[in-house]
Coordinates of C-alpha atoms in Angstrom, one line a residue:
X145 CA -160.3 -52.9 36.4
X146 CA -161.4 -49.7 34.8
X147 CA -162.3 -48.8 38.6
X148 CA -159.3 -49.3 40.0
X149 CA -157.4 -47.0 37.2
X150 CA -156.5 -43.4 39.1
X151 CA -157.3 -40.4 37.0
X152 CA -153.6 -39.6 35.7
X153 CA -153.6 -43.3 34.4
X154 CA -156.1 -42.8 32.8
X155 CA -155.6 -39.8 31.0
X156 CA -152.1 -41.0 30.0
X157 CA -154.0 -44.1 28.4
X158 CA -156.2 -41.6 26.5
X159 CA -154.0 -39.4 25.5
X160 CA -151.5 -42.5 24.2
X161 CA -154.8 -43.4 21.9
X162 CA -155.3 -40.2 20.8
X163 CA -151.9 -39.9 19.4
X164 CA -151.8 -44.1 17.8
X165 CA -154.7 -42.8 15.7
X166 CA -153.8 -39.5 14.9
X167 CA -149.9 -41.1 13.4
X168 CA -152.3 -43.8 11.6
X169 CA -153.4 -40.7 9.6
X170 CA -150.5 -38.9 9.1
X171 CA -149.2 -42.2 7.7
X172 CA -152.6 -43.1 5.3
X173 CA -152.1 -39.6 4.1
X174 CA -148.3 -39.6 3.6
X175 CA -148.9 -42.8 1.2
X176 CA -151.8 -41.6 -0.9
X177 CA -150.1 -38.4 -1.6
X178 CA -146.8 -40.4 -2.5
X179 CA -149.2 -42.9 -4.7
X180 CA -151.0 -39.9 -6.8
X181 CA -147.8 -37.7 -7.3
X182 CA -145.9 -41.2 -8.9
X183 CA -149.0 -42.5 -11.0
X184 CA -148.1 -40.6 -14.0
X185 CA -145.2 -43.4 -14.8
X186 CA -148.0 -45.7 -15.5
X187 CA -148.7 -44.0 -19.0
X188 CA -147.3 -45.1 -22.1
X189 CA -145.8 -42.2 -23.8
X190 CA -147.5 -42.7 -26.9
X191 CA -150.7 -40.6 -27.9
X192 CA -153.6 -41.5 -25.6
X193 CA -157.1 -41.2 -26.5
X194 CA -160.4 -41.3 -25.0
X195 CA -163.9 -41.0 -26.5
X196 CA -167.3 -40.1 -24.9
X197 CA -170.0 -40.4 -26.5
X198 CA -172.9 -38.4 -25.0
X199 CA -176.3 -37.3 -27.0
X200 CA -175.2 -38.8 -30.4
X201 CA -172.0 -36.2 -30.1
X202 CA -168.5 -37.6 -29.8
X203 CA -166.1 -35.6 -27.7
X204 CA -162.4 -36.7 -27.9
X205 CA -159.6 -35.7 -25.4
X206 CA -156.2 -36.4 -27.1
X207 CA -153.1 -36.6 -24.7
X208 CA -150.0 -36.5 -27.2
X209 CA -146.1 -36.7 -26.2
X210 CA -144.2 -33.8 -26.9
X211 CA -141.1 -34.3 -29.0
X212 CA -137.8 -31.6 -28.3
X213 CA -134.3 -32.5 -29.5
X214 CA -135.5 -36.1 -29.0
X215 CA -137.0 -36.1 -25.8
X216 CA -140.4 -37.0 -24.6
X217 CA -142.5 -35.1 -21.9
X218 CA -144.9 -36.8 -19.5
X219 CA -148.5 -36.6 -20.8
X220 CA -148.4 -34.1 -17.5
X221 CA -146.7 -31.5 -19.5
X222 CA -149.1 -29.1 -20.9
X223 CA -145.3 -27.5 -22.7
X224 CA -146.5 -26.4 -26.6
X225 CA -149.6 -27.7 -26.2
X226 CA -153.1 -25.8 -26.3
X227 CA -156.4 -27.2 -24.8
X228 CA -158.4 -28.9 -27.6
X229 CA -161.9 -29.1 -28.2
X230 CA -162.9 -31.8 -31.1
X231 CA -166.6 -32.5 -31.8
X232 CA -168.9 -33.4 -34.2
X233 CA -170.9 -30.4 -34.9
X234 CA -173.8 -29.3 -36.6
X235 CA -172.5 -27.9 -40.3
X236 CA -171.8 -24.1 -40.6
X237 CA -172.7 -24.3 -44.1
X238 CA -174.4 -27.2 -46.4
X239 CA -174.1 -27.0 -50.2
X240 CA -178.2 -27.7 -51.2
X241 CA -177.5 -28.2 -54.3
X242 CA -178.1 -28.7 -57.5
X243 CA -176.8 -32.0 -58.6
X244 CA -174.7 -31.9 -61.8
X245 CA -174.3 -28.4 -60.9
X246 CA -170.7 -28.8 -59.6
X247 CA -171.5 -29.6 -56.0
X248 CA -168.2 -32.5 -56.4
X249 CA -165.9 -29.9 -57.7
X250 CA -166.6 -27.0 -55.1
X251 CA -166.6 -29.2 -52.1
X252 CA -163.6 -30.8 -52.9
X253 CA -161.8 -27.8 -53.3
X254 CA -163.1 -26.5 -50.1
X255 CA -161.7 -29.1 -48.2
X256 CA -158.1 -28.1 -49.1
X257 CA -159.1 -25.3 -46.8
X258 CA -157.2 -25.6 -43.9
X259 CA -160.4 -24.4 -41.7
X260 CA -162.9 -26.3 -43.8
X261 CA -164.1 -29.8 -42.9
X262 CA -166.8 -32.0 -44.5
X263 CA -167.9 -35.6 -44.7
X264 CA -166.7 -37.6 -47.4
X265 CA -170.2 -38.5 -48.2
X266 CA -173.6 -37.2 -48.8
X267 CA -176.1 -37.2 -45.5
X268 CA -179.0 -36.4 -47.8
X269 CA -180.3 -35.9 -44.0
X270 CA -183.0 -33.6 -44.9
X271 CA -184.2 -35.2 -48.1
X272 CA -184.4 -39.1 -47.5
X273 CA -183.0 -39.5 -43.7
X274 CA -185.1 -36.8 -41.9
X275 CA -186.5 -40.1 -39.7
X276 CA -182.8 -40.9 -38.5
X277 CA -183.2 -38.4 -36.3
X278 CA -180.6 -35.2 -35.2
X279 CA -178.3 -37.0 -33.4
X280 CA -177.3 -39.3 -36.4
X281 CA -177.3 -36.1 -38.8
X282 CA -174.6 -35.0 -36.4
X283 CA -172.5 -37.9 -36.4
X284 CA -172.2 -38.3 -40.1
X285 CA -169.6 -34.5 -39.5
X286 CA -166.4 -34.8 -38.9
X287 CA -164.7 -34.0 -36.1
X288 CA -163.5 -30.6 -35.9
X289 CA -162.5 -27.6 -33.7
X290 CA -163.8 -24.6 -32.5
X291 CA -162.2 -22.6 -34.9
X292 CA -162.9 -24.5 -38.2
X293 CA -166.0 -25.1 -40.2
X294 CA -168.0 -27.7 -41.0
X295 CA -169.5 -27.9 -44.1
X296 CA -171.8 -30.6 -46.1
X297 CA -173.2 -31.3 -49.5
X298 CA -176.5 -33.2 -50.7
X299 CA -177.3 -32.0 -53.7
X300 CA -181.0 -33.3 -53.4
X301 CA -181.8 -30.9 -50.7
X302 CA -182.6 -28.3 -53.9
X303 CA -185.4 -30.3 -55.5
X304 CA -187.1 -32.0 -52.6
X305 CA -190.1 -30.3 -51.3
X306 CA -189.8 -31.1 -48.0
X307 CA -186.0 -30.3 -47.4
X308 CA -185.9 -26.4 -46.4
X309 CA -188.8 -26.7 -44.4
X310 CA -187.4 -29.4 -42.5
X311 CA -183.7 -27.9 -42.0
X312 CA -185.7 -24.5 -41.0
X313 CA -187.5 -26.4 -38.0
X314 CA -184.1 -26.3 -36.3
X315 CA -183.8 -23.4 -34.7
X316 CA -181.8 -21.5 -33.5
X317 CA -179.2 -23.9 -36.0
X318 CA -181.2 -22.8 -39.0
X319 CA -181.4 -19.1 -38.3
X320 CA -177.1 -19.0 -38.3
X321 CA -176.9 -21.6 -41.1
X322 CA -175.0 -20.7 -44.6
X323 CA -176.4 -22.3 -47.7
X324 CA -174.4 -23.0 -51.3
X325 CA -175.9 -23.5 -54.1
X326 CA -174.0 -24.1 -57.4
X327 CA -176.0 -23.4 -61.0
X328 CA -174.8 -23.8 -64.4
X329 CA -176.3 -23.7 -67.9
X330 CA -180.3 -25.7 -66.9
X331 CA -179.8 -27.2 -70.7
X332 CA -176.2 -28.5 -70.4
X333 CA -177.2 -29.6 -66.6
X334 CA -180.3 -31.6 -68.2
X335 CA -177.8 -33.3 -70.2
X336 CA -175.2 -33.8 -67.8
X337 CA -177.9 -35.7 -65.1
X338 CA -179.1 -37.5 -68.7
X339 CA -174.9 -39.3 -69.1
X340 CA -174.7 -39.6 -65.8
X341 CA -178.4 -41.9 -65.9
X342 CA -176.8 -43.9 -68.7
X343 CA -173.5 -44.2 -66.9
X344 CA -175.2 -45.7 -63.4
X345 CA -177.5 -48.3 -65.7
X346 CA -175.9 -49.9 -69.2
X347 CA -179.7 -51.0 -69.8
X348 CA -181.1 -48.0 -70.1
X349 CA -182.4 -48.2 -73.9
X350 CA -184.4 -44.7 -73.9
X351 CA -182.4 -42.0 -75.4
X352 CA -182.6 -38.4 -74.5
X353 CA -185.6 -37.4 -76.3
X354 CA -187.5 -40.4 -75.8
X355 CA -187.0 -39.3 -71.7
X356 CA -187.9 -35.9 -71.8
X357 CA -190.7 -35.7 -74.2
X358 CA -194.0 -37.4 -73.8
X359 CA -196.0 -38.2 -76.3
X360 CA -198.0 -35.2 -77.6
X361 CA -194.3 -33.3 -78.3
X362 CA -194.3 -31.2 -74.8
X363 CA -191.8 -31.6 -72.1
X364 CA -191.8 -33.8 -69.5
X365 CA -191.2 -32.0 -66.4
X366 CA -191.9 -34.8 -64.0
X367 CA -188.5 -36.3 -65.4
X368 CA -185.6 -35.4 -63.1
X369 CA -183.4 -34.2 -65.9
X370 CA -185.8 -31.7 -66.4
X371 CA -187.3 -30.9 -63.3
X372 CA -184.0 -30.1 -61.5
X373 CA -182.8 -27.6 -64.6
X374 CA -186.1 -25.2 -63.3
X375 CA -184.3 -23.5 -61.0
X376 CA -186.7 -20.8 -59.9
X377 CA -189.4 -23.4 -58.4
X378 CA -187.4 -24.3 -56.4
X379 CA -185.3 -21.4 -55.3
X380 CA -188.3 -19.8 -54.3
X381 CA -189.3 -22.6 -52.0
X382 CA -185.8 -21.8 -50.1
X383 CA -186.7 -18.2 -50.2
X384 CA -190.1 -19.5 -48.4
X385 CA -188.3 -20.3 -45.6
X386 CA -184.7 -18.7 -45.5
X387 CA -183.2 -15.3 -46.0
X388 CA -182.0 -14.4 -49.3
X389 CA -178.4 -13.3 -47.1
X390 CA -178.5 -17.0 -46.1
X391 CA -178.0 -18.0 -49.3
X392 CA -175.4 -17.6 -52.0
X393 CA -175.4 -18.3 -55.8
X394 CA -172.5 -19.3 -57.7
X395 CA -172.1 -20.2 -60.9
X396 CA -171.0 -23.8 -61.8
X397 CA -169.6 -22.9 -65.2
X398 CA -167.3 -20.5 -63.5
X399 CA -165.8 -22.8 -61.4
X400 CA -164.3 -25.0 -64.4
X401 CA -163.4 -22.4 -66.2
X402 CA -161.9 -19.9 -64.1
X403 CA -162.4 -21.6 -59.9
X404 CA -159.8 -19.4 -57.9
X405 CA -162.6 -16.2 -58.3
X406 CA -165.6 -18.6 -57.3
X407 CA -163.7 -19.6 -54.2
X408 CA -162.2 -16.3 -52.8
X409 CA -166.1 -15.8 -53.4
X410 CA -167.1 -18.9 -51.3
X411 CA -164.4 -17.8 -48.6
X412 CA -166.2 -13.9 -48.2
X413 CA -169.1 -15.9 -48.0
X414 CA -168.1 -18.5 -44.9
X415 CA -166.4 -15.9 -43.3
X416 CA -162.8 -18.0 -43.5
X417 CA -159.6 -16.6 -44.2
X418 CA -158.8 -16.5 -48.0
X419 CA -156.7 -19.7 -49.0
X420 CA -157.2 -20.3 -52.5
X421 CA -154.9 -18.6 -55.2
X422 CA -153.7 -18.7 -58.5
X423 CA -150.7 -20.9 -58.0
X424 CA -152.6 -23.8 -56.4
X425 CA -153.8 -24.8 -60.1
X426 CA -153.2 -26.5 -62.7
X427 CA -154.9 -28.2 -65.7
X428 CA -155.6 -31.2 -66.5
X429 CA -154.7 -31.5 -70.3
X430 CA -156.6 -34.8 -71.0
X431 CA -160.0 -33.7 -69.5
X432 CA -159.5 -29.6 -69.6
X433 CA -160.9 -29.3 -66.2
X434 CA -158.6 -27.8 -63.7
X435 CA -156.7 -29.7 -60.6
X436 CA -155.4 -28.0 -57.0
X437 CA -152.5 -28.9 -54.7
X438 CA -154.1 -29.9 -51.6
X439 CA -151.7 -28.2 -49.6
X440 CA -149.1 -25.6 -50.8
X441 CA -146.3 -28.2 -50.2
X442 CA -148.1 -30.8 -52.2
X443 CA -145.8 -32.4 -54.9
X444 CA -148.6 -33.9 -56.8
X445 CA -152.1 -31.7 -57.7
X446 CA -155.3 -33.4 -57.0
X447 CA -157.9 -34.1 -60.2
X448 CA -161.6 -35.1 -59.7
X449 CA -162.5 -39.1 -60.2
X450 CA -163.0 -40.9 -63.4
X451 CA -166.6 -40.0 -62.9
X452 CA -166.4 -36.5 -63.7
X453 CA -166.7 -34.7 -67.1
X454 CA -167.6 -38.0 -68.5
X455 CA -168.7 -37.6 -72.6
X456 CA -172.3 -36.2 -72.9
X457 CA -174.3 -37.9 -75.5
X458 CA -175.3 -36.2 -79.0
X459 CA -178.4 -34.1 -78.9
X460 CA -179.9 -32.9 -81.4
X461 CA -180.2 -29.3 -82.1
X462 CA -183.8 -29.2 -82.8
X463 CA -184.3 -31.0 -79.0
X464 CA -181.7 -28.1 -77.3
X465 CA -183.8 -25.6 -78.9
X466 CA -186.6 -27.1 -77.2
X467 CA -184.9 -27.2 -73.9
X468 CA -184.0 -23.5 -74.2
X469 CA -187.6 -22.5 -75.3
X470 CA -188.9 -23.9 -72.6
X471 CA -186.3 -23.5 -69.5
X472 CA -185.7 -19.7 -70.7
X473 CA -188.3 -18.2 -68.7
X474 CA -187.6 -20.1 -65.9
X475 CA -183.8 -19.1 -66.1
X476 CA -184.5 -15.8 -66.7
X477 CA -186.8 -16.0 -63.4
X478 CA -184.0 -17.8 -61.3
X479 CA -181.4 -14.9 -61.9
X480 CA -183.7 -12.2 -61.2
X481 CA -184.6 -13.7 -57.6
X482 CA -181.2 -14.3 -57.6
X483 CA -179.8 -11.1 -58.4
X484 CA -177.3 -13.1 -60.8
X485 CA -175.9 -11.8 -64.0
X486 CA -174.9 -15.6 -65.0
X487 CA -174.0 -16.0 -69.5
X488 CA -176.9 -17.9 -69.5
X489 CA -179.7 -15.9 -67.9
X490 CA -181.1 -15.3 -71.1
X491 CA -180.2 -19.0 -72.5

């Protein structure tokens, strides 16, 4: 029948396919474009969140409903809202140390920062979890923005061997990195690591003297009461591997005493606006140590845990004469690599 068709008839018949097909598409399109332009009804209102997880960092996109005078916007609406960028990042800063120092204390505190950020516990990545590997060092952080700082504390990381060396390897991260660490008197510190032994085991039947001497009379240095009060060692295995810029000093007396100076020190230090003032303290009259509104608005100041300026045990003071004999030099050491003019340099 084709060949029987004249010419016109069939270019009419063409040209009536031509235009069947090309109406088919102006109709697909016409619906797709009506579908995509409508699809934003089919969100709830309320905060939608999504996570991806990618290399052991977690990214999170929050989509949250505006509120004016009562009304909600359309997750469309981008009205008050600025592009967010929440991670878990490798720390700005880490506080190495030491413990009984005051590592508790000044970390707390810097988490009232508005900028600051930490975990709520201790990663002791670089001291006993090196083998967990980067990507689970960087999901202990919290999430944070580009424009606030992450900071951690172990206070471990001062004492073990292997720790600076280890955080060094991680270039360029190590090369930026800020490090803390937080001294007080080596004797009282001894002490303070010696209640805190008793505290985490009632069985513990050796008394202070019976831990730090052995038998001929000298000092045991192998004890950890003792061996984390010499400070020089082991500053000058950080100053092996890191700047003496990357590092700064503060002293953990100070900061029970008198904290606001030791912070606004802290703050120059991290490069963070300075928050901390006078009026954000208060003490606490039962324990003498000092307690901070989280936030200016705060109705009730925030004290340290049960845990903290717990009763040291008698000494005797032929055994703290000892202990000053023998850390003296090494204190005396530790401030001058320091550059420190701490009341106890000189013990």
């Amino acid at each position: 029948w084709k060949s029987k068709m004249t010419p016109t008839l069939r270019k009419i018949c063409f040209g009536f396919g031509t235009l069947l097909v090309f109406c088919t598409l102006v109709c697909m399109f016409w619906y797709n474009t009506n579908s995509l332009s409508n699809i934003h009804v089919q969100f709830p209102r309320a905060v939608a969140q999504e996570e991806f997880v990618m290399a052991g960092v977690v990214e999170i996109a929050t989509v949250t409903s505006v509120h004016t005078n009562g009304s909600h916007h359309s997750p469309t609406s981008h009205t008050g809202h600025r592009k967010r960028d929440l991670k878990k990042r490798f720390p700005n800063a880490i506080i190495i140390g030491v413990k009984k120092g005051g590592t508790r204390a000044l970390i707390e505190m810097l988490h009232s920062h508005p900028l600051i950020k930490g975990p709520t516990i201790e990663p002791q990545f670089f001291s006993f979890h090196f083998e967990n590997g980067l990507k689970w060092y960087i999901e202990q952080m919290p999430l944070t923005e580009k424009d606030e700082l992450t900071i951690e504390k172990s206070p471990n990381y001062f004492d073990v061997s292997l720790a600076p060396k280890r955080l060094h390897r991680l270039k360029p991260k190590s090369q930026k990195i800020k490090l803390i660490l937080i001294v007080r008197n080596p004797v009282i510190r001894a002490i303070s690591d010696y209640a805190q032994r008793l505290a985490q085991n009632i069985n513990h039947i050796l008394s202070f003297e019976e831990l730090i001497f052995l038998h001929n009379g000298k000092i045991n240095t192998q004890v950890g009461e003792v061996k984390r009060s010499i400070y020089d060692v082991h500053f000058q295995r950080w100053l092996k591997w890191f700047h003496r810029k990357q590092i700064l000093v503060v002293n953990g007396d100070e900061l029970i005493t008198n904290p606001v100076p030791v912070l606004q020190q802290v703050e120059t230090f991290l490069n963070v606006s300075h928050y901390f003032k006078d009026s954000l303290f208060t003490i606490d009259k039962e324990k003498g140590f000092f307690c901070w509104k989280v936030n200016p608005e705060a109705k009730e100041p925030k004290c340290l845990g049960s845990s903290k300026g717990r009763e040291h045990p008698i000494v005797s003071n032929s055994t703290l004469n000892k202990m000053k004999e023998f850390l003296k030099p090494h204190a005396q050491n530790f401030c001058q690599l320091a550059a420190v003019k701490f009341n106890w340099c000189s013990l």
